[in-house]
Structures are given as structure tokens and as C-alpha cells.
mmCIF file with all atom_site columns, C-alpha atoms in Angstrom:
data_model
loop_
_atom_site.group_PDB
_atom_site.id
_atom_site.type_symbol
_atom_site.label_atom_id
_atom_site.label_alt_id
_atom_site.label_comp_id
_atom_site.label_asym_id
_atom_site.label_entity_id
_atom_site.label_seq_id
_atom_site.pdbx_PDB_ins_code
_atom_site.Cartn_x
_atom_site.Cartn_y
_atom_site.Cartn_z
_atom_site.occupancy
_atom_site.B_iso_or_equiv
_atom_site.pdbx_formal_charge
_atom_site.auth_seq_id
_atom_site.auth_comp_id
_atom_site.auth_asym_id
_atom_site.auth_atom_id
_atom_site.pdbx_PDB_model_num
ATOM 1   C CA . UNK A 1 1   ? 55.419 -191.526 -4.673  1.00 57.00 ? 1   UNK A CA 1
ATOM 2   C CA . UNK A 1 2   ? 53.880 -188.229 -5.815  1.00 63.00 ? 2   UNK A CA 1
ATOM 3   C CA . UNK A 1 3   ? 50.859 -189.698 -7.062  1.00 60.00 ? 3   UNK A CA 1
ATOM 4   C CA . UNK A 1 4   ? 50.164 -191.455 -3.641  1.00 56.00 ? 4   UNK A CA 1
ATOM 5   C CA . UNK A 1 5   ? 50.749 -188.111 -1.807  1.00 63.00 ? 5   UNK A CA 1
ATOM 6   C CA . UNK A 1 6   ? 48.320 -186.493 -4.168  1.00 68.00 ? 6   UNK A CA 1
ATOM 7   C CA . UNK A 1 7   ? 45.559 -189.052 -3.732  1.00 75.00 ? 7   UNK A CA 1
ATOM 8   C CA . UNK A 1 8   ? 45.735 -190.042 -0.034  1.00 74.00 ? 8   UNK A CA 1
ATOM 9   C CA . UNK A 1 9   ? 42.686 -192.374 -0.257  1.00 73.00 ? 9   UNK A CA 1
ATOM 10  C CA . UNK A 1 10  ? 44.540 -194.571 -2.809  1.00 70.00 ? 10  UNK A CA 1
ATOM 11  C CA . UNK A 1 11  ? 47.708 -194.476 -0.675  1.00 72.00 ? 11  UNK A CA 1
ATOM 12  C CA . UNK A 1 12  ? 45.783 -195.548 2.294   1.00 76.00 ? 12  UNK A CA 1
ATOM 13  C CA . UNK A 1 13  ? 44.104 -198.406 0.421   1.00 76.00 ? 13  UNK A CA 1
ATOM 14  C CA . UNK A 1 14  ? 47.517 -199.624 -0.912  1.00 76.00 ? 14  UNK A CA 1
ATOM 15  C CA . UNK A 1 15  ? 48.776 -199.713 2.719   1.00 83.00 ? 15  UNK A CA 1
ATOM 16  C CA . UNK A 1 16  ? 45.668 -201.276 4.090   1.00 80.00 ? 16  UNK A CA 1
ATOM 17  C CA . UNK A 1 17  ? 45.962 -204.057 1.191   1.00 81.00 ? 17  UNK A CA 1
ATOM 18  C CA . UNK A 1 18  ? 49.669 -204.821 1.968   1.00 82.00 ? 18  UNK A CA 1
ATOM 19  C CA . UNK A 1 19  ? 49.154 -205.114 5.524   1.00 85.00 ? 19  UNK A CA 1
ATOM 20  C CA . UNK A 1 20  ? 46.141 -207.494 4.824   1.00 77.00 ? 20  UNK A CA 1
ATOM 21  C CA . UNK A 1 21  ? 48.228 -209.667 2.456   1.00 81.00 ? 21  UNK A CA 1
ATOM 22  C CA . UNK A 1 22  ? 50.837 -209.889 5.082   1.00 80.00 ? 22  UNK A CA 1
ATOM 23  C CA . UNK A 1 23  ? 48.583 -210.952 7.592   1.00 78.00 ? 23  UNK A CA 1
ATOM 24  C CA . UNK A 1 24  ? 46.864 -213.503 5.216   1.00 78.00 ? 24  UNK A CA 1
ATOM 25  C CA . UNK A 1 25  ? 50.181 -214.995 4.331   1.00 78.00 ? 25  UNK A CA 1
ATOM 26  C CA . UNK A 1 26  ? 51.232 -215.480 7.943   1.00 77.00 ? 26  UNK A CA 1
ATOM 27  C CA . UNK A 1 27  ? 47.790 -216.860 8.784   1.00 73.00 ? 27  UNK A CA 1
ATOM 28  C CA . UNK A 1 28  ? 48.103 -219.426 6.034   1.00 76.00 ? 28  UNK A CA 1
ATOM 29  C CA . UNK A 1 29  ? 51.678 -220.295 6.963   1.00 74.00 ? 29  UNK A CA 1
ATOM 30  C CA . UNK A 1 30  ? 50.862 -220.869 10.560  1.00 75.00 ? 30  UNK A CA 1
ATOM 31  C CA . UNK A 1 31  ? 47.682 -222.803 9.614   1.00 70.00 ? 31  UNK A CA 1
ATOM 32  C CA . UNK A 1 32  ? 49.655 -225.044 7.338   1.00 65.00 ? 32  UNK A CA 1
ATOM 33  C CA . UNK A 1 33  ? 52.303 -225.734 10.205  1.00 58.00 ? 33  UNK A CA 1
ATOM 34  C CA . UNK A 1 34  ? 49.436 -226.546 12.672  1.00 56.00 ? 34  UNK A CA 1
ATOM 35  C CA . UNK A 1 35  ? 47.803 -228.756 9.976   1.00 56.00 ? 35  UNK A CA 1
ATOM 36  C CA . UNK A 1 36  ? 50.916 -230.763 9.490   1.00 54.00 ? 36  UNK A CA 1
ATOM 37  C CA . UNK A 1 37  ? 51.451 -231.339 13.193  1.00 52.00 ? 37  UNK A CA 1
ATOM 38  C CA . UNK A 1 38  ? 47.982 -232.578 13.656  1.00 50.00 ? 38  UNK A CA 1
ATOM 39  C CA . UNK A 1 39  ? 47.949 -234.904 10.542  1.00 52.00 ? 39  UNK A CA 1
ATOM 40  C CA . UNK A 1 40  ? 51.188 -236.419 10.373  1.00 55.00 ? 40  UNK A CA 1
ATOM 41  C CA . UNK A 1 41  ? 52.329 -237.822 13.789  1.00 57.00 ? 41  UNK A CA 1
ATOM 42  C CA . UNK A 1 42  ? 51.303 -240.913 15.673  1.00 57.00 ? 42  UNK A CA 1
ATOM 43  C CA . UNK A 1 43  ? 48.487 -239.114 17.441  1.00 61.00 ? 43  UNK A CA 1
ATOM 44  C CA . UNK A 1 44  ? 46.706 -238.619 13.960  1.00 63.00 ? 44  UNK A CA 1
ATOM 45  C CA . UNK A 1 45  ? 47.261 -242.163 13.023  1.00 64.00 ? 45  UNK A CA 1
ATOM 46  C CA . UNK A 1 46  ? 45.706 -243.146 16.298  1.00 64.00 ? 46  UNK A CA 1
ATOM 47  C CA . UNK A 1 47  ? 42.733 -240.847 15.725  1.00 81.00 ? 47  UNK A CA 1
ATOM 48  C CA . UNK A 1 48  ? 42.292 -242.301 12.168  1.00 82.00 ? 48  UNK A CA 1
ATOM 49  C CA . UNK A 1 49  ? 42.022 -245.850 13.654  1.00 81.00 ? 49  UNK A CA 1
ATOM 50  C CA . UNK A 1 50  ? 39.659 -244.697 16.508  1.00 85.00 ? 50  UNK A CA 1
ATOM 51  C CA . UNK A 1 51  ? 37.523 -243.076 13.971  1.00 87.00 ? 51  UNK A CA 1
ATOM 52  C CA . UNK A 1 52  ? 37.634 -245.808 11.101  1.00 86.00 ? 52  UNK A CA 1
ATOM 53  C CA . UNK A 1 53  ? 37.057 -248.553 13.461  1.00 89.00 ? 53  UNK A CA 1
ATOM 54  C CA . UNK A 1 54  ? 34.352 -246.725 15.558  1.00 88.00 ? 54  UNK A CA 1
ATOM 55  C CA . UNK A 1 55  ? 36.179 -247.815 18.782  1.00 89.00 ? 55  UNK A CA 1
ATOM 56  C CA . UNK A 1 56  ? 34.242 -247.659 22.069  1.00 91.00 ? 56  UNK A CA 1
ATOM 57  C CA . UNK A 1 57  ? 35.772 -245.640 24.984  1.00 92.00 ? 57  UNK A CA 1
ATOM 58  C CA . UNK A 1 58  ? 37.142 -248.840 26.556  1.00 94.00 ? 58  UNK A CA 1
ATOM 59  C CA . UNK A 1 59  ? 38.714 -249.722 23.335  1.00 91.00 ? 59  UNK A CA 1
ATOM 60  C CA . UNK A 1 60  ? 40.298 -246.361 23.001  1.00 91.00 ? 60  UNK A CA 1
ATOM 61  C CA . UNK A 1 61  ? 41.618 -246.738 26.549  1.00 92.00 ? 61  UNK A CA 1
ATOM 62  C CA . UNK A 1 62  ? 43.139 -249.891 25.626  1.00 93.00 ? 62  UNK A CA 1
ATOM 63  C CA . UNK A 1 63  ? 44.606 -248.470 22.408  1.00 91.00 ? 63  UNK A CA 1
ATOM 64  C CA . UNK A 1 64  ? 46.277 -245.650 24.372  1.00 91.00 ? 64  UNK A CA 1
ATOM 65  C CA . UNK A 1 65  ? 47.867 -248.159 26.620  1.00 94.00 ? 65  UNK A CA 1
ATOM 66  C CA . UNK A 1 66  ? 49.156 -250.542 23.725  1.00 93.00 ? 66  UNK A CA 1
ATOM 67  C CA . UNK A 1 67  ? 50.585 -247.168 21.913  1.00 92.00 ? 67  UNK A CA 1
ATOM 68  C CA . UNK A 1 68  ? 52.458 -246.059 24.872  1.00 93.00 ? 68  UNK A CA 1
ATOM 69  C CA . UNK A 1 69  ? 54.120 -249.429 25.491  1.00 94.00 ? 69  UNK A CA 1
ATOM 70  C CA . UNK A 1 70  ? 54.776 -249.875 21.809  1.00 94.00 ? 70  UNK A CA 1
ATOM 71  C CA . UNK A 1 71  ? 56.303 -246.371 21.244  1.00 92.00 ? 71  UNK A CA 1
ATOM 72  C CA . UNK A 1 72  ? 58.334 -246.844 24.551  1.00 95.00 ? 72  UNK A CA 1
ATOM 73  C CA . UNK A 1 73  ? 59.818 -249.894 23.100  1.00 95.00 ? 73  UNK A CA 1
ATOM 74  C CA . UNK A 1 74  ? 60.312 -248.616 19.734  1.00 95.00 ? 74  UNK A CA 1
ATOM 75  C CA . UNK A 1 75  ? 62.064 -245.600 21.016  1.00 95.00 ? 75  UNK A CA 1
ATOM 76  C CA . UNK A 1 76  ? 64.637 -247.601 23.061  1.00 96.00 ? 76  UNK A CA 1
ATOM 77  C CA . UNK A 1 77  ? 65.243 -249.833 19.966  1.00 96.00 ? 77  UNK A CA 1
ATOM 78  C CA . UNK A 1 78  ? 65.848 -246.692 18.007  1.00 96.00 ? 78  UNK A CA 1
ATOM 79  C CA . UNK A 1 79  ? 68.198 -245.328 20.425  1.00 96.00 ? 79  UNK A CA 1
ATOM 80  C CA . UNK A 1 80  ? 70.072 -248.662 20.488  1.00 96.00 ? 80  UNK A CA 1
ATOM 81  C CA . UNK A 1 81  ? 70.181 -248.666 16.690  1.00 96.00 ? 81  UNK A CA 1
ATOM 82  C CA . UNK A 1 82  ? 71.538 -245.032 16.442  1.00 95.00 ? 82  UNK A CA 1
ATOM 83  C CA . UNK A 1 83  ? 74.282 -245.788 19.044  1.00 95.00 ? 83  UNK A CA 1
ATOM 84  C CA . UNK A 1 84  ? 75.320 -248.920 17.035  1.00 94.00 ? 84  UNK A CA 1
ATOM 85  C CA . UNK A 1 85  ? 75.398 -246.823 13.927  1.00 94.00 ? 85  UNK A CA 1
ATOM 86  C CA . UNK A 1 86  ? 77.457 -244.187 15.671  1.00 94.00 ? 86  UNK A CA 1
ATOM 87  C CA . UNK A 1 87  ? 79.876 -246.755 16.659  1.00 92.00 ? 87  UNK A CA 1
ATOM 88  C CA . UNK A 1 88  ? 79.846 -248.312 13.336  1.00 92.00 ? 88  UNK A CA 1
ATOM 89  C CA . UNK A 1 89  ? 80.760 -244.836 11.702  1.00 91.00 ? 89  UNK A CA 1
ATOM 90  C CA . UNK A 1 90  ? 83.245 -244.240 14.458  1.00 90.00 ? 90  UNK A CA 1
ATOM 91  C CA . UNK A 1 91  ? 85.181 -247.453 13.102  1.00 90.00 ? 91  UNK A CA 1
ATOM 92  C CA . UNK A 1 92  ? 86.006 -245.647 9.887   1.00 87.00 ? 92  UNK A CA 1
ATOM 93  C CA . UNK A 1 93  ? 89.004 -243.873 11.708  1.00 86.00 ? 93  UNK A CA 1
ATOM 94  C CA . UNK A 1 94  ? 90.450 -246.977 13.028  1.00 87.00 ? 94  UNK A CA 1
ATOM 95  C CA . UNK A 1 95  ? 92.670 -249.760 11.351  1.00 86.00 ? 95  UNK A CA 1
ATOM 96  C CA . UNK A 1 96  ? 91.664 -253.503 11.092  1.00 82.00 ? 96  UNK A CA 1
ATOM 97  C CA . UNK A 1 97  ? 88.012 -252.945 12.157  1.00 84.00 ? 97  UNK A CA 1
ATOM 98  C CA . UNK A 1 98  ? 86.298 -255.449 9.763   1.00 87.00 ? 98  UNK A CA 1
ATOM 99  C CA . UNK A 1 99  ? 85.251 -257.669 12.502  1.00 90.00 ? 99  UNK A CA 1
ATOM 100 C CA . UNK A 1 100 ? 84.059 -254.957 14.701  1.00 91.00 ? 100 UNK A CA 1
ATOM 101 C CA . UNK A 1 101 ? 82.075 -253.399 11.645  1.00 91.00 ? 101 UNK A CA 1
ATOM 102 C CA . UNK A 1 102 ? 80.559 -256.869 10.909  1.00 92.00 ? 102 UNK A CA 1
ATOM 103 C CA . UNK A 1 103 ? 79.446 -257.369 14.398  1.00 92.00 ? 103 UNK A CA 1
ATOM 104 C CA . UNK A 1 104 ? 77.976 -253.875 14.756  1.00 93.00 ? 104 UNK A CA 1
ATOM 105 C CA . UNK A 1 105 ? 76.110 -254.599 11.360  1.00 93.00 ? 105 UNK A CA 1
ATOM 106 C CA . UNK A 1 106 ? 74.649 -257.898 12.787  1.00 95.00 ? 106 UNK A CA 1
ATOM 107 C CA . UNK A 1 107 ? 73.703 -255.905 15.910  1.00 95.00 ? 107 UNK A CA 1
ATOM 108 C CA . UNK A 1 108 ? 71.836 -253.387 13.834  1.00 95.00 ? 108 UNK A CA 1
ATOM 109 C CA . UNK A 1 109 ? 70.029 -256.010 11.729  1.00 95.00 ? 109 UNK A CA 1
ATOM 110 C CA . UNK A 1 110 ? 68.927 -257.789 15.154  1.00 95.00 ? 110 UNK A CA 1
ATOM 111 C CA . UNK A 1 111 ? 67.606 -254.469 16.400  1.00 95.00 ? 111 UNK A CA 1
ATOM 112 C CA . UNK A 1 112 ? 65.673 -253.898 13.105  1.00 95.00 ? 112 UNK A CA 1
ATOM 113 C CA . UNK A 1 113 ? 64.242 -257.203 13.309  1.00 95.00 ? 113 UNK A CA 1
ATOM 114 C CA . UNK A 1 114 ? 62.952 -256.483 16.941  1.00 95.00 ? 114 UNK A CA 1
ATOM 115 C CA . UNK A 1 115 ? 61.466 -253.324 15.555  1.00 94.00 ? 115 UNK A CA 1
ATOM 116 C CA . UNK A 1 116 ? 59.720 -255.143 12.866  1.00 93.00 ? 116 UNK A CA 1
ATOM 117 C CA . UNK A 1 117 ? 58.395 -257.819 15.362  1.00 95.00 ? 117 UNK A CA 1
ATOM 118 C CA . UNK A 1 118 ? 57.500 -255.296 17.878  1.00 94.00 ? 118 UNK A CA 1
ATOM 119 C CA . UNK A 1 119 ? 55.367 -253.396 15.258  1.00 91.00 ? 119 UNK A CA 1
ATOM 120 C CA . UNK A 1 120 ? 53.715 -256.665 14.042  1.00 92.00 ? 120 UNK A CA 1
ATOM 121 C CA . UNK A 1 121 ? 52.828 -257.667 17.740  1.00 95.00 ? 121 UNK A CA 1
ATOM 122 C CA . UNK A 1 122 ? 51.463 -254.142 18.253  1.00 93.00 ? 122 UNK A CA 1
ATOM 123 C CA . UNK A 1 123 ? 49.096 -254.400 15.220  1.00 91.00 ? 123 UNK A CA 1
ATOM 124 C CA . UNK A 1 124 ? 48.114 -257.971 16.289  1.00 94.00 ? 124 UNK A CA 1
ATOM 125 C CA . UNK A 1 125 ? 47.279 -256.491 19.768  1.00 94.00 ? 125 UNK A CA 1
ATOM 126 C CA . UNK A 1 126 ? 45.191 -253.691 18.231  1.00 93.00 ? 126 UNK A CA 1
ATOM 127 C CA . UNK A 1 127 ? 43.325 -256.261 16.197  1.00 93.00 ? 127 UNK A CA 1
ATOM 128 C CA . UNK A 1 128 ? 42.755 -258.351 19.202  1.00 95.00 ? 128 UNK A CA 1
ATOM 129 C CA . UNK A 1 129 ? 40.988 -255.700 21.144  1.00 93.00 ? 129 UNK A CA 1
ATOM 130 C CA . UNK A 1 130 ? 38.535 -255.108 18.056  1.00 92.00 ? 130 UNK A CA 1
ATOM 131 C CA . UNK A 1 131 ? 35.064 -256.670 17.482  1.00 93.00 ? 131 UNK A CA 1
ATOM 132 C CA . UNK A 1 132 ? 34.755 -259.108 14.472  1.00 94.00 ? 132 UNK A CA 1
ATOM 133 C CA . UNK A 1 133 ? 33.185 -256.317 12.399  1.00 93.00 ? 133 UNK A CA 1
ATOM 134 C CA . UNK A 1 134 ? 35.938 -253.908 13.480  1.00 92.00 ? 134 UNK A CA 1
ATOM 135 C CA . UNK A 1 135 ? 38.565 -256.542 12.687  1.00 93.00 ? 135 UNK A CA 1
ATOM 136 C CA . UNK A 1 136 ? 37.290 -256.663 8.913   1.00 94.00 ? 136 UNK A CA 1
ATOM 137 C CA . UNK A 1 137 ? 37.755 -252.917 8.694   1.00 92.00 ? 137 UNK A CA 1
ATOM 138 C CA . UNK A 1 138 ? 41.149 -253.041 10.357  1.00 91.00 ? 138 UNK A CA 1
ATOM 139 C CA . UNK A 1 139 ? 42.353 -255.908 8.153   1.00 93.00 ? 139 UNK A CA 1
ATOM 140 C CA . UNK A 1 140 ? 41.124 -253.644 5.118   1.00 91.00 ? 140 UNK A CA 1
ATOM 141 C CA . UNK A 1 141 ? 42.975 -250.659 6.490   1.00 89.00 ? 141 UNK A CA 1
ATOM 142 C CA . UNK A 1 142 ? 46.227 -252.623 7.065   1.00 87.00 ? 142 UNK A CA 1
ATOM 143 C CA . UNK A 1 143 ? 46.140 -254.176 3.585   1.00 87.00 ? 143 UNK A CA 1
ATOM 144 C CA . UNK A 1 144 ? 45.764 -250.674 2.083   1.00 86.00 ? 144 UNK A CA 1
ATOM 145 C CA . UNK A 1 145 ? 48.595 -249.156 4.100   1.00 81.00 ? 145 UNK A CA 1
ATOM 146 C CA . UNK A 1 146 ? 51.001 -252.236 3.157   1.00 77.00 ? 146 UNK A CA 1
ATOM 147 C CA . UNK A 1 147 ? 50.032 -252.031 -0.555  1.00 79.00 ? 147 UNK A CA 1
ATOM 148 C CA . UNK A 1 148 ? 51.192 -248.281 -0.681  1.00 75.00 ? 148 UNK A CA 1
ATOM 149 C CA . UNK A 1 149 ? 54.705 -247.759 -1.704  1.00 56.00 ? 149 UNK A CA 1
ATOM 150 C CA . UNK A 1 150 ? 56.788 -245.349 0.417   1.00 60.00 ? 150 UNK A CA 1
ATOM 151 C CA . UNK A 1 151 ? 57.543 -242.139 -1.520  1.00 54.00 ? 151 UNK A CA 1
ATOM 152 C CA . UNK A 1 152 ? 60.880 -242.123 -3.305  1.00 44.00 ? 152 UNK A CA 1
ATOM 153 C CA . UNK A 1 153 ? 61.450 -245.895 -2.903  1.00 44.00 ? 153 UNK A CA 1
ATOM 154 C CA . UNK A 1 154 ? 60.510 -249.003 -4.875  1.00 42.00 ? 154 UNK A CA 1
ATOM 155 C CA . UNK A 1 155 ? 57.770 -251.704 -3.618  1.00 44.00 ? 155 UNK A CA 1
ATOM 156 C CA . UNK A 1 156 ? 58.084 -252.466 0.182   1.00 46.00 ? 156 UNK A CA 1
ATOM 157 C CA . UNK A 1 157 ? 60.731 -249.701 0.718   1.00 46.00 ? 157 UNK A CA 1
ATOM 158 C CA . UNK A 1 158 ? 63.348 -251.317 -1.466  1.00 46.00 ? 158 UNK A CA 1
ATOM 159 C CA . UNK A 1 159 ? 65.483 -248.703 -3.052  1.00 49.00 ? 159 UNK A CA 1
ATOM 160 C CA . UNK A 1 160 ? 66.257 -248.878 -6.738  1.00 52.00 ? 160 UNK A CA 1
ATOM 161 C CA . UNK A 1 161 ? 69.775 -250.352 -7.833  1.00 52.00 ? 161 UNK A CA 1
ATOM 162 C CA . UNK A 1 162 ? 72.505 -247.581 -8.425  1.00 53.00 ? 162 UNK A CA 1
ATOM 163 C CA . UNK A 1 163 ? 72.905 -246.320 -11.834 1.00 53.00 ? 163 UNK A CA 1
ATOM 164 C CA . UNK A 1 164 ? 74.162 -249.067 -14.225 1.00 51.00 ? 164 UNK A CA 1
ATOM 165 C CA . UNK A 1 165 ? 72.566 -251.933 -12.162 1.00 50.00 ? 165 UNK A CA 1
ATOM 166 C CA . UNK A 1 166 ? 73.830 -253.673 -9.161  1.00 50.00 ? 166 UNK A CA 1
ATOM 167 C CA . UNK A 1 167 ? 77.609 -253.659 -8.768  1.00 51.00 ? 167 UNK A CA 1
ATOM 168 C CA . UNK A 1 168 ? 77.952 -251.266 -11.800 1.00 53.00 ? 168 UNK A CA 1
ATOM 169 C CA . UNK A 1 169 ? 76.742 -254.020 -14.296 1.00 56.00 ? 169 UNK A CA 1
ATOM 170 C CA . UNK A 1 170 ? 74.395 -252.779 -16.949 1.00 57.00 ? 170 UNK A CA 1
ATOM 171 C CA . UNK A 1 171 ? 70.877 -254.696 -17.034 1.00 58.00 ? 171 UNK A CA 1
ATOM 172 C CA . UNK A 1 172 ? 70.379 -256.863 -20.001 1.00 60.00 ? 172 UNK A CA 1
ATOM 173 C CA . UNK A 1 173 ? 68.561 -255.112 -22.933 1.00 61.00 ? 173 UNK A CA 1
ATOM 174 C CA . UNK A 1 174 ? 64.769 -254.962 -23.066 1.00 60.00 ? 174 UNK A CA 1
ATOM 175 C CA . UNK A 1 175 ? 62.938 -256.482 -25.989 1.00 59.00 ? 175 UNK A CA 1
ATOM 176 C CA . UNK A 1 176 ? 66.040 -258.077 -27.659 1.00 53.00 ? 176 UNK A CA 1
ATOM 177 C CA . UNK A 1 177 ? 67.647 -254.698 -28.440 1.00 48.00 ? 177 UNK A CA 1
#
């Protein structure tokens, strides 16, 4: 500290640099948050389609209507699914609940099926508002998206088997070992 007191110019420069670094870190942190919000939600995916397909203003209006209806349906399905899951987990505290658990599991499967069909119909509706040239681009985009594996999961979202293989059985040795 004595050195800084003796050299006020150096002390002032250090303080200015500390303030500048703090401001820069805050700026970068806030920028990253805003960038994540803008690039990860349904809005970003809609903008990606609009730009990739070069949609006309009329097509963009139709797309917005389709998206609003789709997300309204999906949100209701997700609420129903979460309620069924909550009920299923609530059965852990009751006796003789196997039949109820199976019924809730079937209900959850049916809801997931509705989500998948709704998503398929949604993309088919988007494709239907496209021109033939746009449909070719749309088909290429959808093929690329479906080819990508979700992070942390195996192909098409299938999780790898538990350690030791399914049901605790070890897999057969590779290469005759």
C-alpha cells in the first residue's frame, strides 16, 4: 500500500483498471444471458425457419397462427402429463396401487403420443404453407434436425442401458474375448 500511496498515478490506474474489468465482466455476463434468451427459445426457431425458407409476410402470419395454436395444445398436454406424473408419484405412499399406477402410466403414454402427433401435424402444416422450392429447403432442414442426436442421449433420444446392461446382465464380449 505504501508504494501506491507514493505513486498516485499508478494507484489511480490500478483503480481504473479494476473498475473497467468489473464493468467488462458484467457486460459480458449480461450479454451472454440475453444471447441465450434470443437464440434458444421457440421464437429463435421460428425466426430460423422464416429466414431459412425466405417466407413472405403472408406466410409469416400463417406461421405465427400455426405456432400459437401448436404451443397452446402442447402446453395443455404437458400440464396433463405433469399432473398424471404427480399422481403416479403420489401412489408411492399408498398400498396396492399397482393397477392405478399402470393406468396412469398408460395415460402418460397416450399424452406423449398426442404430443408427438401434434408436433408431426404442426410441421406438416408449416410445410403445406411453403412453395415447392421452400418445401425442398424445409425437408432438408427437418432431415438435419432429425439426424442430430440429443445431447447426453443415444440415437433418437434413447438413453443408454444401465451399467452392466439391461436388467443387470453383462453384454456379450466383443470380438470373441
